[in-house]
Short mmCIF file of N, CA, C and O in Angstrom, two decimals:
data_model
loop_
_atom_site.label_atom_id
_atom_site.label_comp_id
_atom_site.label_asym_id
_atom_site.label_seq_id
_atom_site.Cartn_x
_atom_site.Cartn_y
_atom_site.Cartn_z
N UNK A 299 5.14 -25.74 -29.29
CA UNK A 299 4.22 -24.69 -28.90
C UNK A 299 4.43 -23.49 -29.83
O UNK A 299 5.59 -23.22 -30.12
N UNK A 300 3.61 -22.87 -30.26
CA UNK A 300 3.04 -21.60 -30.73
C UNK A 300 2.95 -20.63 -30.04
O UNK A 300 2.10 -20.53 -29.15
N UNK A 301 4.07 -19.46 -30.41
CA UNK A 301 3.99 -18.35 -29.59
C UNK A 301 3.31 -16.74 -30.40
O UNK A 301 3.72 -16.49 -31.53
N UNK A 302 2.52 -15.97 -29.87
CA UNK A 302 1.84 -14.66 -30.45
C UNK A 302 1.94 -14.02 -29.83
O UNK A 302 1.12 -13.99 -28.91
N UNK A 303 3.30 -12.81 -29.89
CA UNK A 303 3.10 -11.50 -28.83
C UNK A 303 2.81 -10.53 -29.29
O UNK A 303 3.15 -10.14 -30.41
N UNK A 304 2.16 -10.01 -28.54
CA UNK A 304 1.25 -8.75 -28.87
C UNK A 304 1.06 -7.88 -27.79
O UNK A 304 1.23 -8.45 -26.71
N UNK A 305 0.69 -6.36 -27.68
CA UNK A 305 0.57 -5.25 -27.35
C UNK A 305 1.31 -4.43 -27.21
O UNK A 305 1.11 -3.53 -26.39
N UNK A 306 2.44 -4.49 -28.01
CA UNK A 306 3.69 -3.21 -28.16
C UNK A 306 2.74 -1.76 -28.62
O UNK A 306 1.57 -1.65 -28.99
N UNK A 307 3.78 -0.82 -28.43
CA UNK A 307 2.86 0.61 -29.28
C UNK A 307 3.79 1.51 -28.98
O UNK A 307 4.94 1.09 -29.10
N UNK A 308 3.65 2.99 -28.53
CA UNK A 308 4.23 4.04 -28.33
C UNK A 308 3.94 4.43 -27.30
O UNK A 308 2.75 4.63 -27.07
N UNK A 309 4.87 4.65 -26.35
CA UNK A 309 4.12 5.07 -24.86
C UNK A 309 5.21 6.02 -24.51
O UNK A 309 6.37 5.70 -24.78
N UNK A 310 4.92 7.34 -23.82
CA UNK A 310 5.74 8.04 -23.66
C UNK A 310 6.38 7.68 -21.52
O UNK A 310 5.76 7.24 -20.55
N UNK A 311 7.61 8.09 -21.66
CA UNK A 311 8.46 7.79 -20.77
C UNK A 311 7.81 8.46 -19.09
O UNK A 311 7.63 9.61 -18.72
N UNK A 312 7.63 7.30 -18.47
CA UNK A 312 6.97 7.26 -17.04
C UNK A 312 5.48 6.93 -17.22
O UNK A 312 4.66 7.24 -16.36
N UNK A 313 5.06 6.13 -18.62
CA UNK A 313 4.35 5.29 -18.57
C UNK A 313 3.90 4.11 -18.54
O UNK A 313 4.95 3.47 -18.42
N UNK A 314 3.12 3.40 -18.56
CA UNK A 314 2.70 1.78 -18.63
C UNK A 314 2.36 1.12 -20.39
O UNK A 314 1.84 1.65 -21.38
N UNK A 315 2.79 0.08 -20.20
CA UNK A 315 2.08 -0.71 -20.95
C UNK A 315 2.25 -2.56 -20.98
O UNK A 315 3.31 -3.17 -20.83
N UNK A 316 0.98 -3.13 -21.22
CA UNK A 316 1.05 -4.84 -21.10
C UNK A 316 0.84 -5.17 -22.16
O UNK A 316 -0.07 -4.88 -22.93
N UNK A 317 2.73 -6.61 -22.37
CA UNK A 317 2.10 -6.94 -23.42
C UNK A 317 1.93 -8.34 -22.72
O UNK A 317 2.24 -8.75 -21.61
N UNK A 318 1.09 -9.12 -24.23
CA UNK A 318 0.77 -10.53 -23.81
C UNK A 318 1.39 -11.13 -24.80
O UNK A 318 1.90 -10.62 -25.80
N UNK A 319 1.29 -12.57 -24.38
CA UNK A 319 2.04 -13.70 -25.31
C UNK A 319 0.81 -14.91 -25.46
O UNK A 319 0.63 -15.51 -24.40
N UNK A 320 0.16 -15.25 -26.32
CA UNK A 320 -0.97 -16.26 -26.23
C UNK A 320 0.14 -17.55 -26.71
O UNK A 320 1.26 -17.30 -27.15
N UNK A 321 -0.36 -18.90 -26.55
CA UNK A 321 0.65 -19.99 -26.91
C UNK A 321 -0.61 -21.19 -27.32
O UNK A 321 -1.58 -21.51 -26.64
N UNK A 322 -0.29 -21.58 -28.38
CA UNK A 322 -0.88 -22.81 -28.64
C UNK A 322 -0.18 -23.85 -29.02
O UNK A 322 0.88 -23.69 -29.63
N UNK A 323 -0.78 -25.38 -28.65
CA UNK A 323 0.79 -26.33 -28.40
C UNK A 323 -0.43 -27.67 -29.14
O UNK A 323 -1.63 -27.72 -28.87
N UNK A 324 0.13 -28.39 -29.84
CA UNK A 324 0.12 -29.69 -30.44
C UNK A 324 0.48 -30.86 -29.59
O UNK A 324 -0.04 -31.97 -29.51
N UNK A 325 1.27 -30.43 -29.11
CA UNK A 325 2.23 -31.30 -27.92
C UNK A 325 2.07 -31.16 -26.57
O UNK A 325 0.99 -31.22 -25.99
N UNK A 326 3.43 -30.94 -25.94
CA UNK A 326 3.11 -30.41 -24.66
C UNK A 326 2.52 -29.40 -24.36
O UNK A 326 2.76 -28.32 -24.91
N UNK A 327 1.42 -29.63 -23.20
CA UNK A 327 0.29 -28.24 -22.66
C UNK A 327 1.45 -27.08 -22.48
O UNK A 327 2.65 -27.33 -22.33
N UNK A 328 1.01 -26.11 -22.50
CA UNK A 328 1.65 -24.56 -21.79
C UNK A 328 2.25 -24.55 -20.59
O UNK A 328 3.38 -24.06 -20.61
N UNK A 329 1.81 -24.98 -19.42
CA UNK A 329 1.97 -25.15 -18.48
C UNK A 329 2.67 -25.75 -18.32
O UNK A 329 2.75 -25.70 -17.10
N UNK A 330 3.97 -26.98 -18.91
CA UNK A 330 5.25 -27.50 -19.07
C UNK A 330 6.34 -26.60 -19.35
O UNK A 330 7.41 -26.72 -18.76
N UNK A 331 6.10 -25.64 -20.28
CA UNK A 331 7.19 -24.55 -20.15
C UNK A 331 7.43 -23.34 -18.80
O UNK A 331 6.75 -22.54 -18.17
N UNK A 332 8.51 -23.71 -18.83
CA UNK A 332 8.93 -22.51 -18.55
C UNK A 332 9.26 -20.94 -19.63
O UNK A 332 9.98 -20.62 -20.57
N UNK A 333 8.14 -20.30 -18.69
CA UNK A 333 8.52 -18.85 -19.77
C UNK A 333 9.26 -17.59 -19.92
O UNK A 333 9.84 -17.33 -18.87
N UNK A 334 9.50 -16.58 -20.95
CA UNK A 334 10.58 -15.46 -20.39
C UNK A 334 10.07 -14.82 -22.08
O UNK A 334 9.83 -15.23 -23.21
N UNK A 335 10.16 -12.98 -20.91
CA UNK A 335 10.48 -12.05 -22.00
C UNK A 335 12.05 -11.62 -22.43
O UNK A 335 12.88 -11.40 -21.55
N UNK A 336 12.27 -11.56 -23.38
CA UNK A 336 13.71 -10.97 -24.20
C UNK A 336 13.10 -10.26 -24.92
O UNK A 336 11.98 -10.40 -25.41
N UNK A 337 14.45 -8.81 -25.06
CA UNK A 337 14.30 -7.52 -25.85
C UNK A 337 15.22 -7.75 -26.82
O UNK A 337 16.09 -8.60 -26.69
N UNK A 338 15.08 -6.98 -27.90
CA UNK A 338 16.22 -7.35 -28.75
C UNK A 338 16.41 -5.08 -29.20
O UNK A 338 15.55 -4.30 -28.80
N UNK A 339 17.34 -4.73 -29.82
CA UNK A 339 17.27 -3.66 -30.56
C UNK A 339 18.41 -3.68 -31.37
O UNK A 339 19.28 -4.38 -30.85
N UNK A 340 18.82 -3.10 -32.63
CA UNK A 340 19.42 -3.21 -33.54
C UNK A 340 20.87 -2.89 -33.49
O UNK A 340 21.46 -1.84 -33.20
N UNK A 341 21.32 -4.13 -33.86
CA UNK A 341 23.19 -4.23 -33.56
C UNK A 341 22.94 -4.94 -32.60
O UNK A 341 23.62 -5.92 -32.91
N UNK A 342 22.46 -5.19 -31.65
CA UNK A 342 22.61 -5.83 -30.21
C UNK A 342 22.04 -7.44 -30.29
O UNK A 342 21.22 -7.96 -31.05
N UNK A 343 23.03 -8.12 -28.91
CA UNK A 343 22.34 -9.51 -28.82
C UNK A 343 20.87 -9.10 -28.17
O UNK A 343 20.41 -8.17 -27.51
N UNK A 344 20.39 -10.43 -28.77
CA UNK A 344 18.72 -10.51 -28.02
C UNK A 344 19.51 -10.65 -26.00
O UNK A 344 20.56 -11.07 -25.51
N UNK A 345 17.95 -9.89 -25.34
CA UNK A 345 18.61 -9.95 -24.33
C UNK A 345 17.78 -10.47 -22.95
O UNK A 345 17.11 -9.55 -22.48
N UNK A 346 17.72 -11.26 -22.47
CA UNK A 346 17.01 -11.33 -21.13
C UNK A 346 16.18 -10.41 -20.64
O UNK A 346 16.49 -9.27 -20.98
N UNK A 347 15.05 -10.51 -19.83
CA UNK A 347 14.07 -9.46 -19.59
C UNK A 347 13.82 -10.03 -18.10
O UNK A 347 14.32 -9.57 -17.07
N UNK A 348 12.83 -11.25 -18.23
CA UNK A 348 12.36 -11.74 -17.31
C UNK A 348 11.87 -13.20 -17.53
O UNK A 348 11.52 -13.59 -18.64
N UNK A 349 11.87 -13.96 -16.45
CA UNK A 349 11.48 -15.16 -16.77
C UNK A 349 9.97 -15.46 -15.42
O UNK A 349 9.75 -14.84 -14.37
N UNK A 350 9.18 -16.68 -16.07
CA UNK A 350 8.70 -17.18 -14.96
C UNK A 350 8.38 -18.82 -14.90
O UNK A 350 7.70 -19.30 -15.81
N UNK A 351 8.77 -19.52 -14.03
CA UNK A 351 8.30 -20.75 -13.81
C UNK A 351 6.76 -21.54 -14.68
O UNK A 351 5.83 -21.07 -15.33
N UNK A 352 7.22 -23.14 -14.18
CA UNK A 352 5.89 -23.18 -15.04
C UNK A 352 4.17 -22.96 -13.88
O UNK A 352 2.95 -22.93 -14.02
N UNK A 353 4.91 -22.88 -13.12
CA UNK A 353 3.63 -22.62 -12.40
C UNK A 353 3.63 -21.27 -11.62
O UNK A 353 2.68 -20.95 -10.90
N UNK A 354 4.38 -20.75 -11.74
CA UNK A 354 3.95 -19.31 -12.16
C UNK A 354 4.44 -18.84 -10.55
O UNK A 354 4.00 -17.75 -10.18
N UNK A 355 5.17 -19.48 -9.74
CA UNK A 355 5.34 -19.36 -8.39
C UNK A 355 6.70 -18.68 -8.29
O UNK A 355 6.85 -17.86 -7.38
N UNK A 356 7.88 -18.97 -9.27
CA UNK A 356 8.99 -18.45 -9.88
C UNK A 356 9.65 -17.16 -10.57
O UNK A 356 9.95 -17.36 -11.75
N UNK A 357 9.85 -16.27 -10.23
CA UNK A 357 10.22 -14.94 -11.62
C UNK A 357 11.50 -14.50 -11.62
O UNK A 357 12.27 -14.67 -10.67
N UNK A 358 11.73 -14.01 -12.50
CA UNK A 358 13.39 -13.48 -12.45
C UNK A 358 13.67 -12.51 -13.14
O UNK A 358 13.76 -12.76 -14.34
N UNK A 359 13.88 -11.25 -12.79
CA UNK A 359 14.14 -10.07 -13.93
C UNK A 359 15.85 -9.74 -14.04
O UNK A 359 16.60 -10.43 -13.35
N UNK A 360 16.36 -8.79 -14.81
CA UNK A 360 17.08 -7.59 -15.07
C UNK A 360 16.92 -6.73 -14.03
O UNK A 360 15.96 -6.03 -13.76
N UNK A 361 18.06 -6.87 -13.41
CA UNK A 361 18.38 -5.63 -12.87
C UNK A 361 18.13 -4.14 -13.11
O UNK A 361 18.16 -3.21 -12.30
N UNK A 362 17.85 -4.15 -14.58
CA UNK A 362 17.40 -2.86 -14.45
C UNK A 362 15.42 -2.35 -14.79
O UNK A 362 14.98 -1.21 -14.96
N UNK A 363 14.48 -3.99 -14.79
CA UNK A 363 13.80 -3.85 -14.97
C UNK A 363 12.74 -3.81 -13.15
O UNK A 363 11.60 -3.50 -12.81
N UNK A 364 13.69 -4.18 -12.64
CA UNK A 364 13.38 -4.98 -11.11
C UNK A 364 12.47 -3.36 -10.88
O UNK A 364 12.80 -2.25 -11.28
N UNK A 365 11.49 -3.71 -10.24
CA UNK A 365 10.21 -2.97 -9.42
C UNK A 365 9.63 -2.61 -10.76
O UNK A 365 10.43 -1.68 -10.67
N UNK A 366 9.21 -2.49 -11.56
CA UNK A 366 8.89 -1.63 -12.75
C UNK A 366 8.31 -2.38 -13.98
O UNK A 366 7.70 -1.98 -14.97
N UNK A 367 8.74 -3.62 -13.56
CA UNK A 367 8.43 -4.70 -15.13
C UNK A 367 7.82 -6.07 -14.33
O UNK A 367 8.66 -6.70 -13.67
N UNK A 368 6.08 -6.70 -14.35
CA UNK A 368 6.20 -7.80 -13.37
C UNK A 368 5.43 -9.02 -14.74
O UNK A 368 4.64 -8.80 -15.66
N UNK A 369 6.05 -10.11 -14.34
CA UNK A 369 6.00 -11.38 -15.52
C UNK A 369 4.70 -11.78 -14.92
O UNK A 369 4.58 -11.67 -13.70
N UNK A 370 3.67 -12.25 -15.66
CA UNK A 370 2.76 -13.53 -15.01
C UNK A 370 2.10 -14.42 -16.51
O UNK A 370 2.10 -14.34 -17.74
N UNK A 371 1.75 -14.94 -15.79
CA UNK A 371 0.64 -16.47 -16.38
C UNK A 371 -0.51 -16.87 -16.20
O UNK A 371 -0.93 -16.68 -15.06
N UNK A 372 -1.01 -17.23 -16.71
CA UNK A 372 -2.37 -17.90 -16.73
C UNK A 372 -2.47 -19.05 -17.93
O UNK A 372 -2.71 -19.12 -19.13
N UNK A 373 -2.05 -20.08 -16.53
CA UNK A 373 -1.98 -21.38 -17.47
C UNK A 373 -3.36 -22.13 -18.00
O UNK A 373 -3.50 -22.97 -18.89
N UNK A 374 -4.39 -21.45 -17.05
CA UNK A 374 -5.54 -22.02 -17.97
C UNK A 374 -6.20 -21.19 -18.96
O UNK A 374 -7.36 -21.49 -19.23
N UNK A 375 -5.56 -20.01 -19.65
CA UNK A 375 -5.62 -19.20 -20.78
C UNK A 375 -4.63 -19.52 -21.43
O UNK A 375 -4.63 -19.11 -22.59
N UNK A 376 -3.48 -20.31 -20.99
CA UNK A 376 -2.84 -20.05 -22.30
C UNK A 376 -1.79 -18.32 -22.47
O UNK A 376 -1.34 -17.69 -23.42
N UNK A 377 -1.80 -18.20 -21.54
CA UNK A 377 -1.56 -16.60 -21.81
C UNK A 377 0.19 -16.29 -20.93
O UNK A 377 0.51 -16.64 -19.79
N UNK A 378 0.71 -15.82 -21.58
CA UNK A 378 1.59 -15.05 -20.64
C UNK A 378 1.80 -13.25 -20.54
O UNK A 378 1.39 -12.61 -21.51
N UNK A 379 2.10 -12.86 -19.97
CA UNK A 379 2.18 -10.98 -20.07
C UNK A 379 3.05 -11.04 -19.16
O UNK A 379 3.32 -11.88 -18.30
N UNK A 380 3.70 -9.47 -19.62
CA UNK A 380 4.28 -8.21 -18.99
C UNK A 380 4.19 -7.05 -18.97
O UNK A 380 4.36 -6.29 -19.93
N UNK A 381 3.86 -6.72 -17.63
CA UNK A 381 3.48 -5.59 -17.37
C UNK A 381 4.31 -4.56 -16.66
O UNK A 381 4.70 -4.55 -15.49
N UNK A 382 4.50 -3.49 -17.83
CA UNK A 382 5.70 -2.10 -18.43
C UNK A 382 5.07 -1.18 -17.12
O UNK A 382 3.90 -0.80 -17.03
N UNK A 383 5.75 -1.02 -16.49
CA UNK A 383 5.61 0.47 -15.87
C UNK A 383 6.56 1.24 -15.48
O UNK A 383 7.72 0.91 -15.24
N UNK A 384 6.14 2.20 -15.43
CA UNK A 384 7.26 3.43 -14.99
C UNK A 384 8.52 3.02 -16.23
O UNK A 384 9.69 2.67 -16.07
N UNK A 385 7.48 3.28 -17.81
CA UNK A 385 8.61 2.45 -18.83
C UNK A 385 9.52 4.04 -19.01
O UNK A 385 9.06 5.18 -18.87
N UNK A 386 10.91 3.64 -19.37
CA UNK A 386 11.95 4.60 -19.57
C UNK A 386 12.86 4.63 -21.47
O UNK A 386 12.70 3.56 -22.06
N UNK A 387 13.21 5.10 -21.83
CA UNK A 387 13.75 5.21 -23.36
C UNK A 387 14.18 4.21 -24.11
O UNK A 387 13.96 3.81 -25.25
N UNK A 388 15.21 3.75 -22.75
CA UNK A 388 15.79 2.24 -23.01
C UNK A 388 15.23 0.99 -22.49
O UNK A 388 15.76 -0.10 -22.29
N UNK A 389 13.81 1.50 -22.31
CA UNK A 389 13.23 -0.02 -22.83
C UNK A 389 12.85 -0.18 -24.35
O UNK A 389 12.35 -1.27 -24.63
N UNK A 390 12.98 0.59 -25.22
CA UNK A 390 12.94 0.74 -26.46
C UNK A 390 13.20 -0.11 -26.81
O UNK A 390 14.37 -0.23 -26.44
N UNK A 391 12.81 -1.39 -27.62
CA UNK A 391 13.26 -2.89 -27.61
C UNK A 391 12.02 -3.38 -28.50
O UNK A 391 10.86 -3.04 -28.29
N UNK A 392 12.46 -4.23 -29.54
CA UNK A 392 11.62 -5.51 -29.82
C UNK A 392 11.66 -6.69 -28.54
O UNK A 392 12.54 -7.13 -27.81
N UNK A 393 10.02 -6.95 -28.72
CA UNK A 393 10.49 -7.76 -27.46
C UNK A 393 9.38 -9.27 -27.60
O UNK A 393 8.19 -9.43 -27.88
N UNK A 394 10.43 -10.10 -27.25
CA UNK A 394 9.98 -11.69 -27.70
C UNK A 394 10.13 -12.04 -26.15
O UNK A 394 10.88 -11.78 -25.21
N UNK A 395 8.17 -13.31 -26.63
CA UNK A 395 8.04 -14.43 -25.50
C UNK A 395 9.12 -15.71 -26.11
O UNK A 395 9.65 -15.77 -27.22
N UNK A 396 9.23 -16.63 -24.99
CA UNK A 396 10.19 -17.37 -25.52
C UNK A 396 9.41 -18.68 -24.38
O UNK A 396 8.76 -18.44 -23.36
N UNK A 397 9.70 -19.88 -24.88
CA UNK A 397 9.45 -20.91 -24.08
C UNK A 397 10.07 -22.04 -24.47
O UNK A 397 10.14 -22.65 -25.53
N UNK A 398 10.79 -22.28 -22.73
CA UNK A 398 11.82 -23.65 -22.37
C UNK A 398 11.24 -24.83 -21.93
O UNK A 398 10.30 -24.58 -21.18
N UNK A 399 11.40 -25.90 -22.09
CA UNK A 399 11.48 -26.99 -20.59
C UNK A 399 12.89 -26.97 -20.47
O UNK A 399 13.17 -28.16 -20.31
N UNK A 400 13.78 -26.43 -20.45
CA UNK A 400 15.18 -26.22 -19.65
C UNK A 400 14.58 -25.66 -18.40
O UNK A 400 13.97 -24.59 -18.33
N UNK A 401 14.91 -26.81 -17.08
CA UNK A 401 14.45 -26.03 -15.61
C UNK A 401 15.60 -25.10 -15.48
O UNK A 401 16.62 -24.97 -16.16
N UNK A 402 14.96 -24.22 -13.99
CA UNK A 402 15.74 -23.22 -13.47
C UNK A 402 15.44 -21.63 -14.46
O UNK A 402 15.72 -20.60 -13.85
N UNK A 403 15.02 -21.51 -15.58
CA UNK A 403 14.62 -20.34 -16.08
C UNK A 403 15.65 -19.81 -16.52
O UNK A 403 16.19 -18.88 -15.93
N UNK A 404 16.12 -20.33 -17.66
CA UNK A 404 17.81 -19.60 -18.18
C UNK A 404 17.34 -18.25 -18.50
O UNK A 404 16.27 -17.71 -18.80
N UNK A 405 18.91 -17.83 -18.25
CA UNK A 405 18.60 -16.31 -19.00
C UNK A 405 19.14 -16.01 -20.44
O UNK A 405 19.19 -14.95 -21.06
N UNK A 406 19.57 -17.42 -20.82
CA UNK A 406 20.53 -17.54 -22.00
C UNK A 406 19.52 -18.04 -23.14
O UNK A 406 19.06 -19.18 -23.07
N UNK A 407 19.12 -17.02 -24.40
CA UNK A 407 18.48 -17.07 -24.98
C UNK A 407 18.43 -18.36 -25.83
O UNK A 407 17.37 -18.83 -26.25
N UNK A 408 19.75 -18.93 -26.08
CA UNK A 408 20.32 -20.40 -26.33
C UNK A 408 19.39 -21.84 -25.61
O UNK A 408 19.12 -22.97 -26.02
N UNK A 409 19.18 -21.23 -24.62
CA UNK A 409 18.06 -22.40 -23.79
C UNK A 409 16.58 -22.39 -24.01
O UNK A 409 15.65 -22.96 -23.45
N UNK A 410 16.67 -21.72 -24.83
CA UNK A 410 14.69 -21.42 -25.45
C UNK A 410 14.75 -21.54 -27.07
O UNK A 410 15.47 -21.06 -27.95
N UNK A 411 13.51 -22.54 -27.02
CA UNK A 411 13.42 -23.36 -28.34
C UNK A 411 12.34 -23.11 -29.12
O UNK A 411 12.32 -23.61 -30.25
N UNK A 412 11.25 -22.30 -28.69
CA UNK A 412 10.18 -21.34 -29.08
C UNK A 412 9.89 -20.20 -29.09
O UNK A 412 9.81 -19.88 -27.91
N UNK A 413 9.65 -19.23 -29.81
CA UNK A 413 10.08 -18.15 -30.25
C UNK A 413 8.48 -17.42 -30.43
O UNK A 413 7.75 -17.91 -31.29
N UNK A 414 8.15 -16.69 -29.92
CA UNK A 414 7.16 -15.73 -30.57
C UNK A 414 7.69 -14.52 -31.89
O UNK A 414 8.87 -14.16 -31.86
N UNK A 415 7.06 -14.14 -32.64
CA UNK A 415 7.53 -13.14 -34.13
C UNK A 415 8.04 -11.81 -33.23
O UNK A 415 8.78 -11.14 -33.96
N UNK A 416 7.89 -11.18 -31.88
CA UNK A 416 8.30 -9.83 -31.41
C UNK A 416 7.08 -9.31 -31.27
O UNK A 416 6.05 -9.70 -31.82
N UNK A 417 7.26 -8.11 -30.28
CA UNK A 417 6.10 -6.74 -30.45
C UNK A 417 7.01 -5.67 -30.51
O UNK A 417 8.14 -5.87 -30.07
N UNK A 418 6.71 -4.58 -30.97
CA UNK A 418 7.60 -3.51 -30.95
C UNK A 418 7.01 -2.63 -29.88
O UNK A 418 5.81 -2.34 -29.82
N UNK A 419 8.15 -2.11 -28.84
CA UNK A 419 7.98 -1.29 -27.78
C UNK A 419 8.99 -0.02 -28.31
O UNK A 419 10.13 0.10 -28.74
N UNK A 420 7.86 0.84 -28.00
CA UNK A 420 9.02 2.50 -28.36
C UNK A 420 8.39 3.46 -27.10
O UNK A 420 7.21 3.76 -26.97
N UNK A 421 9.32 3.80 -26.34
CA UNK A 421 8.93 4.61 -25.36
C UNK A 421 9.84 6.18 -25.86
O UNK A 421 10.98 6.18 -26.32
N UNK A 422 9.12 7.22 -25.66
CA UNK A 422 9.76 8.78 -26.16
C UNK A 422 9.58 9.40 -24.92
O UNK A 422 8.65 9.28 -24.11
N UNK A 423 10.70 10.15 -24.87
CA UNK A 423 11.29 10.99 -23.90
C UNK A 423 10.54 12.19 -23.80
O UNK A 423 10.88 13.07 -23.01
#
C-alpha cells in the first residue's frame, strides 16, 4: 500500500487542524490494515500518536493526546485522518500515517511496514 499525508501547516496554540492520509494498494485493499499516526521531531525516536483498527471500531492514543486528537477512516475512500484540536507547542512534530496487518495496533513503530513521506505540523505559542 501507498501512503500520502497531507494537511500539516501553522496553527497557532489552542487551535485545530486535520490531517489526512489517502492510501493506494496493488495488493491488499485498505481496509486489511490496521492504521496509526506517529510524530517524529529532530534528535528524537519516531513516536506513537494514535492508532485505529481495520474497521475503524478500535483507537488508541498517547496519553497526552487523549480528548484533543481523534483517529478515523473511511475505508470506502481510502482515507485515513486526524483530527488536531485544542493543538499545544509540543505537538510540533513531523507526522507520519503508517500501516500494519500486525493485529492489536502496535505502538511500536517496528510493527509498521508502510510509511507515508510526513506532513509538517508547527503549532506557535
Amino acid at each position: 500500500v501507498q501512503l500520502q499525508a497531507s494537511g500539516g501547516g501553522l496553527v497557532q496554540a489552542g487551535g485545530s487542524l486535520r490531517l489526512s492520509c489517502t492510501a493506494s494498494s496493488s495488493g491488499r485493499a485498505f481496509r486489511q490494515y490496521n492504521m496509526a499516526w506517529f510524530r517524529q521531531t529532530p534528535g528524537k525516536e519516531r513516536e506513537f500518536v494514535a492508532s485505529i483498527s481495520r474497521s475503524g471500531g478500535r483507537t488508541d492514543y498517547i496519553d497526552s493526546v487523549k480528548g484533543r486528537f481523534t483517529i478515523s477512516r473511511d475505508n470506502a475512500k481510502n482515507l485515513l485522518s486526524l483530527q488536531m484540536n485544542s493543538v499545544k507547542p509540543e505537538d510540533t512534530a513531523v507526522y507520519y500515517c503508517a500501516a500494519t496487518t500486525v493485529v492489536g495496533g502496535p505502538t511500536d513503530s517496528e510493527q509498521y511496514f508502510h510509511w507515508g513521506q510526513g506532513t509538517q505540523v508547527t503549532v506557535s505559542s
